[in-house]
Coordinates of C-alpha atoms and ligand atoms in Angstrom, one line a residue:
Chain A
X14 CA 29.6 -8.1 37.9
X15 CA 33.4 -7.3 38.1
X16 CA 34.2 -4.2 40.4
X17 CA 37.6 -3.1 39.7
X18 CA 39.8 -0.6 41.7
X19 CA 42.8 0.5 40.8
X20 CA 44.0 1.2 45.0
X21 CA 44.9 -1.9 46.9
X22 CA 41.9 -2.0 49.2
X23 CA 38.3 -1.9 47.7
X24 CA 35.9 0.3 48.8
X25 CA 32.7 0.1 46.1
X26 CA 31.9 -3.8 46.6
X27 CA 30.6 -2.9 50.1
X28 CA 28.0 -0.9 48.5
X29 CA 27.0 -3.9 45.4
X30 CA 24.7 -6.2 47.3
X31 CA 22.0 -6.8 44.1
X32 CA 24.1 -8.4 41.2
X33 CA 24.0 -11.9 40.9
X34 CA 27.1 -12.4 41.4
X35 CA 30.6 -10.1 42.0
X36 CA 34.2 -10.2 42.1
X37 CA 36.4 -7.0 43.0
X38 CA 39.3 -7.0 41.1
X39 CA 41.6 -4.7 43.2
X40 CA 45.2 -3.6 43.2
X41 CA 45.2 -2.2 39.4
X42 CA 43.7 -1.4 36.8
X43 CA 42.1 -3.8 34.3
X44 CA 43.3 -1.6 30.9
X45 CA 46.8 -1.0 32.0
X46 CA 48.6 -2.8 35.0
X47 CA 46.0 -4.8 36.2
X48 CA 45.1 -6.3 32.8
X49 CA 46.7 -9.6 33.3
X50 CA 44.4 -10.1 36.2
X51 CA 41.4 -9.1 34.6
X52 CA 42.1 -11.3 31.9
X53 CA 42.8 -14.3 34.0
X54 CA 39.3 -13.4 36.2
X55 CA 37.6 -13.2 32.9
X56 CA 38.7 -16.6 31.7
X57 CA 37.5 -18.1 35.2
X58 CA 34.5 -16.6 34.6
X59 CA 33.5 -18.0 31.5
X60 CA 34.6 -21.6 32.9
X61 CA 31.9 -20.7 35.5
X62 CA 29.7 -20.3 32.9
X63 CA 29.9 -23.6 31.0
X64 CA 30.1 -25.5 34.3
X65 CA 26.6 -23.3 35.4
X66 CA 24.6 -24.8 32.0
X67 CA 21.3 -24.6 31.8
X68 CA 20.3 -20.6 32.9
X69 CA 24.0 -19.3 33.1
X70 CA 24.2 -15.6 33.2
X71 CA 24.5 -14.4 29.9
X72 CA 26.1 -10.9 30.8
X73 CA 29.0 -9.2 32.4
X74 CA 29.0 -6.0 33.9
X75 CA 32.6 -4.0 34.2
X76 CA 32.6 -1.5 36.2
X77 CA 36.2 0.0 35.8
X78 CA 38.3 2.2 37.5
X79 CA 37.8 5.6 36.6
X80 CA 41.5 6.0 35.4
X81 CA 40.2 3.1 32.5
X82 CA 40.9 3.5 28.7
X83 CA 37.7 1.5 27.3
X84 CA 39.8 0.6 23.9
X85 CA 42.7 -0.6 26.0
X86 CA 39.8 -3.0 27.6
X87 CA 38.7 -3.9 24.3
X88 CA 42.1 -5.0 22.9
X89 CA 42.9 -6.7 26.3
X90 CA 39.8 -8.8 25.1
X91 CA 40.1 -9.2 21.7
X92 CA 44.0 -10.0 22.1
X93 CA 43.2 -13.4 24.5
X94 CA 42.4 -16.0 22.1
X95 CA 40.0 -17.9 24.7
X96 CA 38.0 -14.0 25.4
X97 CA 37.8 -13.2 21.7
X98 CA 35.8 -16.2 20.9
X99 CA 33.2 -16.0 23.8
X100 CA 33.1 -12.1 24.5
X101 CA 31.7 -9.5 22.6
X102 CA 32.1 -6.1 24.2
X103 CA 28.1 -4.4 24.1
X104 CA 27.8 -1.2 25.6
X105 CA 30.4 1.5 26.8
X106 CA 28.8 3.6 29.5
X107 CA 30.3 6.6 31.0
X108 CA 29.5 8.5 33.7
X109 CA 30.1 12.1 33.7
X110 CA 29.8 14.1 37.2
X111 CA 28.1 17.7 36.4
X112 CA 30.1 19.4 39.1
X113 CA 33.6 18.6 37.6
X114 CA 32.7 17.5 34.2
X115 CA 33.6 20.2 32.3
X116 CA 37.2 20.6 34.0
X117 CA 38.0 17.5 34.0
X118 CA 37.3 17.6 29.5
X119 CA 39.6 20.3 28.4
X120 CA 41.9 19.4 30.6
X121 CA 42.0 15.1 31.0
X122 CA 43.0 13.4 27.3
X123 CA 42.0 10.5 29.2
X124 CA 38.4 11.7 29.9
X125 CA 37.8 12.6 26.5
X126 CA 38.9 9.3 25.1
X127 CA 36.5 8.0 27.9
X128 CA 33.9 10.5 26.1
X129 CA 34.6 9.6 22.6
X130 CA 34.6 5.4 23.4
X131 CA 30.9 5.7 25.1
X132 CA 27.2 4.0 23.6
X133 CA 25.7 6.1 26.4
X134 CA 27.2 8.8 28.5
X135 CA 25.2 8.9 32.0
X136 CA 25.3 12.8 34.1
X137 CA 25.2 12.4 37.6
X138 CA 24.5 15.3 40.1
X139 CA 23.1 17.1 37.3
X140 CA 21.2 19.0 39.5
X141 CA 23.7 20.5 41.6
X142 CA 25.6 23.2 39.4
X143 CA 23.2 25.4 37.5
X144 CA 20.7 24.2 35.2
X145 CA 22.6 26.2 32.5
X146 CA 26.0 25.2 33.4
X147 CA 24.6 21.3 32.9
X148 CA 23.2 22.6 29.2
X149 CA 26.7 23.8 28.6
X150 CA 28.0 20.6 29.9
X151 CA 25.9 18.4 27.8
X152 CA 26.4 20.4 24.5
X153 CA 30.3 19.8 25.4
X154 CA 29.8 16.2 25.6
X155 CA 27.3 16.0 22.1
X156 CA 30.4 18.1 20.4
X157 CA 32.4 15.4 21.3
X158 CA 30.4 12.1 21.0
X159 CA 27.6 13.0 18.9
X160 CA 26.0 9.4 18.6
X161 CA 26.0 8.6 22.0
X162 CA 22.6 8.8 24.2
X163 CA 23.0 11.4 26.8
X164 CA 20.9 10.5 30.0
X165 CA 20.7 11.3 33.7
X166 CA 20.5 9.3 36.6
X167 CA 20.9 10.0 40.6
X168 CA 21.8 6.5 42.6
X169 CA 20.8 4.3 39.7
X170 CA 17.5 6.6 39.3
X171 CA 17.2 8.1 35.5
X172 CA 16.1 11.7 36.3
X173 CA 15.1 14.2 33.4
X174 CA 18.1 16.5 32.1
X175 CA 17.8 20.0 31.0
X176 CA 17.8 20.4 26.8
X177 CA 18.3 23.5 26.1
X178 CA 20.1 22.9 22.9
X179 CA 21.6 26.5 22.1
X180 CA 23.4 26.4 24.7
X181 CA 27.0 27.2 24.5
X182 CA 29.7 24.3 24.6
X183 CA 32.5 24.9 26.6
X184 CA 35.8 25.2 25.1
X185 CA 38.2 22.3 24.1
X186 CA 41.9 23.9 23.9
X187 CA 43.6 21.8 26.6
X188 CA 46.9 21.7 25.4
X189 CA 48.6 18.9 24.1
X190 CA 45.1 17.6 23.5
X191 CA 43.4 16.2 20.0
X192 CA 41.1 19.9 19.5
X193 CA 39.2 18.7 16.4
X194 CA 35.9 16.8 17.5
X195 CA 34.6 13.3 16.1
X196 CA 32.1 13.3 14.2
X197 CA 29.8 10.4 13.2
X198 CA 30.5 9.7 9.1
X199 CA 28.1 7.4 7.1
X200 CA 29.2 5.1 4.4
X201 CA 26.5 3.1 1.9
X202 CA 28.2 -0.4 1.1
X203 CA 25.1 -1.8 0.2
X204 CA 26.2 -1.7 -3.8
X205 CA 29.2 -4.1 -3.0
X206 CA 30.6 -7.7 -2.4
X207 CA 29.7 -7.5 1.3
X208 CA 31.7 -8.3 4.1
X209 CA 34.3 -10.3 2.4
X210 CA 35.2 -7.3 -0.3
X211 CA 34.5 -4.3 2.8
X212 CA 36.5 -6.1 5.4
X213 CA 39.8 -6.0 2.9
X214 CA 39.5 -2.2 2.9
X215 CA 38.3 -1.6 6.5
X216 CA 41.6 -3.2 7.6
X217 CA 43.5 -0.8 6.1
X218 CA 41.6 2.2 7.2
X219 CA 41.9 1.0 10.8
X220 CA 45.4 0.2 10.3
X221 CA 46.4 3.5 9.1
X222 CA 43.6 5.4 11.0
X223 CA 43.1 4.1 14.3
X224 CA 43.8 6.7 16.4
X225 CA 41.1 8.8 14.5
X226 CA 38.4 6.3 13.5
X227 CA 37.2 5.9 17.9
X228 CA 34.5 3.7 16.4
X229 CA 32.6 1.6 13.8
X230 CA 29.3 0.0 13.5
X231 CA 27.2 -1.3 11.1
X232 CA 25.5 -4.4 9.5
X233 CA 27.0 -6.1 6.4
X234 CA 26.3 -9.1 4.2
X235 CA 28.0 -12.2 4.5
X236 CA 27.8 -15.5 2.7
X237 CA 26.9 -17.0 6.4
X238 CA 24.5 -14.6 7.0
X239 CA 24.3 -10.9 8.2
X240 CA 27.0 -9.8 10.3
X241 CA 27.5 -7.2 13.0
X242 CA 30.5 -4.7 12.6
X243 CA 31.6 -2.7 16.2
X244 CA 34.7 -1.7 16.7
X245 CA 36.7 0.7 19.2
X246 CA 39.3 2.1 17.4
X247 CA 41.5 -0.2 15.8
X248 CA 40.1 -3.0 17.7
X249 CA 37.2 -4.9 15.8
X250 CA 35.3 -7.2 17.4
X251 CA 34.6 -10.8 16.1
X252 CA 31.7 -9.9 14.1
X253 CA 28.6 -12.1 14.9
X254 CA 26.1 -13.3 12.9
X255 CA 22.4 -11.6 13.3
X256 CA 19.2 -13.3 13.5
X257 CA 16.8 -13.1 10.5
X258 CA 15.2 -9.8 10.4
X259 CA 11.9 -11.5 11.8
X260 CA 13.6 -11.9 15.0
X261 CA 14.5 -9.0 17.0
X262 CA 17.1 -11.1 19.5
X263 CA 17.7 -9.1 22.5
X264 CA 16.2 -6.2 22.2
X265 CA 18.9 -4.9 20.0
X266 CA 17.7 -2.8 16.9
X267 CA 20.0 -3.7 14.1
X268 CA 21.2 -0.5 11.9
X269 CA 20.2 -1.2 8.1
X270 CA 22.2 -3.5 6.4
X271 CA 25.3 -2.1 4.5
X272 CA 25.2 1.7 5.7
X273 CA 28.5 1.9 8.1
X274 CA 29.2 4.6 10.4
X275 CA 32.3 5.2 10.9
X276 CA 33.1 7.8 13.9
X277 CA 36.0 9.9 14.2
X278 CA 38.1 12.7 13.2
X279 CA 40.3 14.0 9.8
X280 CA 37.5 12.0 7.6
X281 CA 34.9 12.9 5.2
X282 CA 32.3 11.2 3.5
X283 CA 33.1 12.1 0.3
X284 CA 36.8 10.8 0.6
X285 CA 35.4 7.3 2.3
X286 CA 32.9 7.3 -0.7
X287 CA 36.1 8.0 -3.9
X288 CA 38.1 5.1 -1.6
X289 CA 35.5 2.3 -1.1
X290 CA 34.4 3.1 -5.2
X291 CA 38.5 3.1 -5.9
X292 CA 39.8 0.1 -4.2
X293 CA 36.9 -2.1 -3.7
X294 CA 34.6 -1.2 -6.5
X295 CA 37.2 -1.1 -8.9
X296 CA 35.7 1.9 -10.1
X297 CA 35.9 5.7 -10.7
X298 CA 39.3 7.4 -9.2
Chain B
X1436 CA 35.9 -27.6 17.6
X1437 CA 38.7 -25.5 19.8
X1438 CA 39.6 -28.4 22.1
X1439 CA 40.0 -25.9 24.7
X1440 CA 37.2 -24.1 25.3
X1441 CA 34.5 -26.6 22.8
X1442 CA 34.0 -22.9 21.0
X1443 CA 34.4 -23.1 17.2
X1444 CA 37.5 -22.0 16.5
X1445 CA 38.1 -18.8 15.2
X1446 CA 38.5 -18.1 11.7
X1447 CA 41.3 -16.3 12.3
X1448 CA 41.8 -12.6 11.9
X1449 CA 38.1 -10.7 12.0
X1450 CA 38.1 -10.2 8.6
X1451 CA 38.2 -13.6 7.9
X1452 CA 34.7 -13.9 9.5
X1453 CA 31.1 -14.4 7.5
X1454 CA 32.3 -17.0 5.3
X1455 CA 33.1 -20.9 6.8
X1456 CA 31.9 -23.2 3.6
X1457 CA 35.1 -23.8 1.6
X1458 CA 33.7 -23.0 -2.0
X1459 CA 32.9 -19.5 -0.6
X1460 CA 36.3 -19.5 0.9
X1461 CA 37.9 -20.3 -2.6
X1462 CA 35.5 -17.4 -4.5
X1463 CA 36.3 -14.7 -2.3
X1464 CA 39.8 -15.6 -1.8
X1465 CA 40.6 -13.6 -5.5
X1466 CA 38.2 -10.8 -4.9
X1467 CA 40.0 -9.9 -1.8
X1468 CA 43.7 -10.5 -3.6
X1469 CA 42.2 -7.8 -6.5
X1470 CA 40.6 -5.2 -3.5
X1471 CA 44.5 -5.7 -1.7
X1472 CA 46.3 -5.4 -5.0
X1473 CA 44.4 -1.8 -6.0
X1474 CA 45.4 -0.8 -2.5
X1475 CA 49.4 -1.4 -2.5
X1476 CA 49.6 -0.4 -6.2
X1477 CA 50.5 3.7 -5.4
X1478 CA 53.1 2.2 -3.1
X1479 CA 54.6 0.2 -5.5
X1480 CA 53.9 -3.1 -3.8
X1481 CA 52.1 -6.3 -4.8
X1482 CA 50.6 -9.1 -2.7
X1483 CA 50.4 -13.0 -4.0
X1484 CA 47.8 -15.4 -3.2
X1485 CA 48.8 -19.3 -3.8
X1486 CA 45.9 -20.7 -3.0
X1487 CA 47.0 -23.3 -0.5
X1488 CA 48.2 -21.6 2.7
X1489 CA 46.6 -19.4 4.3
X1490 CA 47.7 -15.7 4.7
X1491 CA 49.5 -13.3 1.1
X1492 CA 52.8 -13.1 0.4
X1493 CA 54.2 -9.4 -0.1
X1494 CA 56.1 -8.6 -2.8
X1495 CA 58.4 -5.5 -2.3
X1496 CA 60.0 -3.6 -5.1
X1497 CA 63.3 -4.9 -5.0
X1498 CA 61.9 -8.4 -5.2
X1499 CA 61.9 -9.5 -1.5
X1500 CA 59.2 -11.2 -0.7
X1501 CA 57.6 -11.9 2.6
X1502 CA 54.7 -14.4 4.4
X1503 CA 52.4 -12.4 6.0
X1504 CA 49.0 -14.1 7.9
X1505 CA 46.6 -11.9 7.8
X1506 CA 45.4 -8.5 6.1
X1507 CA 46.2 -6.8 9.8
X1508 CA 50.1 -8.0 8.9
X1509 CA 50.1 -7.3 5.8
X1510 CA 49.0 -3.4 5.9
X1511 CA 51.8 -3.3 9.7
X1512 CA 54.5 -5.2 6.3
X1513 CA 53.3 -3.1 3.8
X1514 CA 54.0 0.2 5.7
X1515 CA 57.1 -1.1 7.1
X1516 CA 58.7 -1.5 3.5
X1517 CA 56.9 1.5 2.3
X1518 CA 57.9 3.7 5.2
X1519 CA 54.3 5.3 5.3
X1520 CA 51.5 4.0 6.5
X1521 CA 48.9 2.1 3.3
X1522 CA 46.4 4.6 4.0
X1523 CA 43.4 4.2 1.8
X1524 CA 41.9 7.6 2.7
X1525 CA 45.5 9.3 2.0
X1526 CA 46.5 11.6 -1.3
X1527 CA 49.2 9.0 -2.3
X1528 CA 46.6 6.6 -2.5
X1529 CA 43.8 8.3 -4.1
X1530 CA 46.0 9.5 -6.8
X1531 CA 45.6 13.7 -5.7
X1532 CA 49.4 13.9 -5.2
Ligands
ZN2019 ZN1 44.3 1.5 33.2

């Protein structure tokens, strides 16, 4: 577990006394100025690792400093050449507080982009404004992210949120902030030549989109076997190769091969549809 | 091997993953030149494949040409010479301009 703090003197590690192991990574923060560091503490890490052998942890846990980008984490990663090849970034989690939630989104484009990069959003003190207020605030945060899971928890307990779903969002006009919501987009590749056809196109998207496209996931066809796509924003990660179908690996339930989502904003299906038929079918217009 | 880290080495850019036996390599080496070739077409570019080193080179319209080496550089070239971004989703590329 790495425990970073952006101030000079850490506070939080006092309170971590059940992970296997910790490092605080104080003095800056790991997506902007303290990136080197987290880098370097990284690459220690995973010499730990291959000294440890045999029954090696098999799983880091970041916890950043709230000021963190996630996608600025992700490239920090992806851009060492030792990190890319033994890292794969797995879950985004973001904690929202109910009592300044809402604020903090139309006003912070930081938060949102905090928002927009999560797998799972976790609402803390969700039961200290009104239960109506917290229905507000989670409709907010499904306009926003609509594919991630939305849960509660209270000191690491998961406690039960309210779902009302017709309950009013809040309003996103914070100026000088992106208005227009992501949206999750589906793409059906299954008809092509698999990654090594997709892969020619998705670079280009990214590189002309990757401000808009916040994430991509999905399972594609490879001549080495299935491969996992996940990518925040223009960062993809080195795909890796699934198990069989047979085997479920961790846990993790694998999407259906060659059906991509693709989530963000200014994108339709039915343009990704004419533009994957176009340039990588070689067919219609 | 990386001698490094005792990692396989990467392939190289992301999209080069999924495919490590060399007669696969050599097979989708054309279909990718055709998938980038319909892509720079509206911008008036072209991209060469030579079959020995690794990476395209970029063919502007006055006749430059440049090494690029990987599909990442070549869209950041390709833009750079087009002076707009090779946007697959865009008008200019789906023909609706
Ligand atoms: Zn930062």
């Amino acid at each position: 577990m790495i425990v970073n703090e952006a101030a000079e003197t850490p506070v939080d590690n006092l309170l971590l006394t059940n992970a296997a192991h910790a490092d605080v990574l104080a003095g800056g923060c790991a997506c902007c100025d303290g990136r080197e560091a987290f880098v370097a503490l990284l690459r220690t890490i995973c010499g730990m690792r291959d000294a440890q052998g045999a029954g090696a942890f098999d799983q880091i846990v970041l916890e950043t400093s709230g000021l963190a980008d996630p996608g600025a984490i992700a490239t920090a990663i992806s851009g060492d050449q030792m990190l890319a090849r033994r890292l794969i970034v797995e879950d985004v989690i973001v904690l929202v507080d109910a009592c300044h939630g809402a604020a903090q989104l139309s006003d912070e484009a930081l938060c949102r982009a905090q928002i927009e990069a999560a797998d799972r959003i976790i609402i803390t003190k969700s039961d200290e404004p009104s239960a109506r207020d917290t229905d507000r605030l989670i409709q907010t945060l499904k306009l926003l992210n609509p594919s991630a899971n939305i849960e509660g928890a209270e000191k690491g307990v998961p406690v039960k949120l309210p779902a009302h779903d017709d309950a009013t969002p809040y309003p996103l006009s914070g100026s000088g902030i992106e208005t227009v919501p992501i949206k999750p987009h589906r793409l059906d590749i299954s008809g092509g030549g698999g990654w090594a056809s997709f892969s020619v196109w998705l670079s280009a998207v990214l590189t002309a989109r990757g401000n808009d496209i916040v994430r991509v996931k999905g399972v594609v066809g490879s001549p080495d076997g299935r491969l996992l796509l996940q990518s925040v924003r223009n960062v993809v990660q080195p795909p890796e190769i699934l198990p069989e179908p047979d085997d479920t690996g961790n846990g993790f339930l694998a999407p259906a091969e060659g059906v991509i989502v693709l989530i963000g904003r200014h994108i339709d299906e039915p343009t990704l549809e004419r533009s994957w038929q176009k340039f990588v079918m070689g067919t219609g217009s | 091997m990386c001698s490094a880290c005792g990692f396989p080495a990467l392939a190289g850019h992301w999209s080069d993953a999924g495919v490590s036996s060399p007669g696969d390599k050599m097979r989708i080496r054309f279909t990718r030149l055709a998938i980038v070739n319909r892509l720079l077409k509206p911008y008036r570019l072209a991209a060469h494949d030579d079959g020995a080193t690794p990476g395209f080179q970029l063919l502007a319209p006055d006749g430059a040409r440049v090494m690029v080496k990987n599909l990442e550089e070549l869209w950041k070239e390709a833009g750079r010479i087009a002076g707009t971004a090779v946007d697959p989703l865009s008008a200019r590329a789906l023909g609706d301009e």
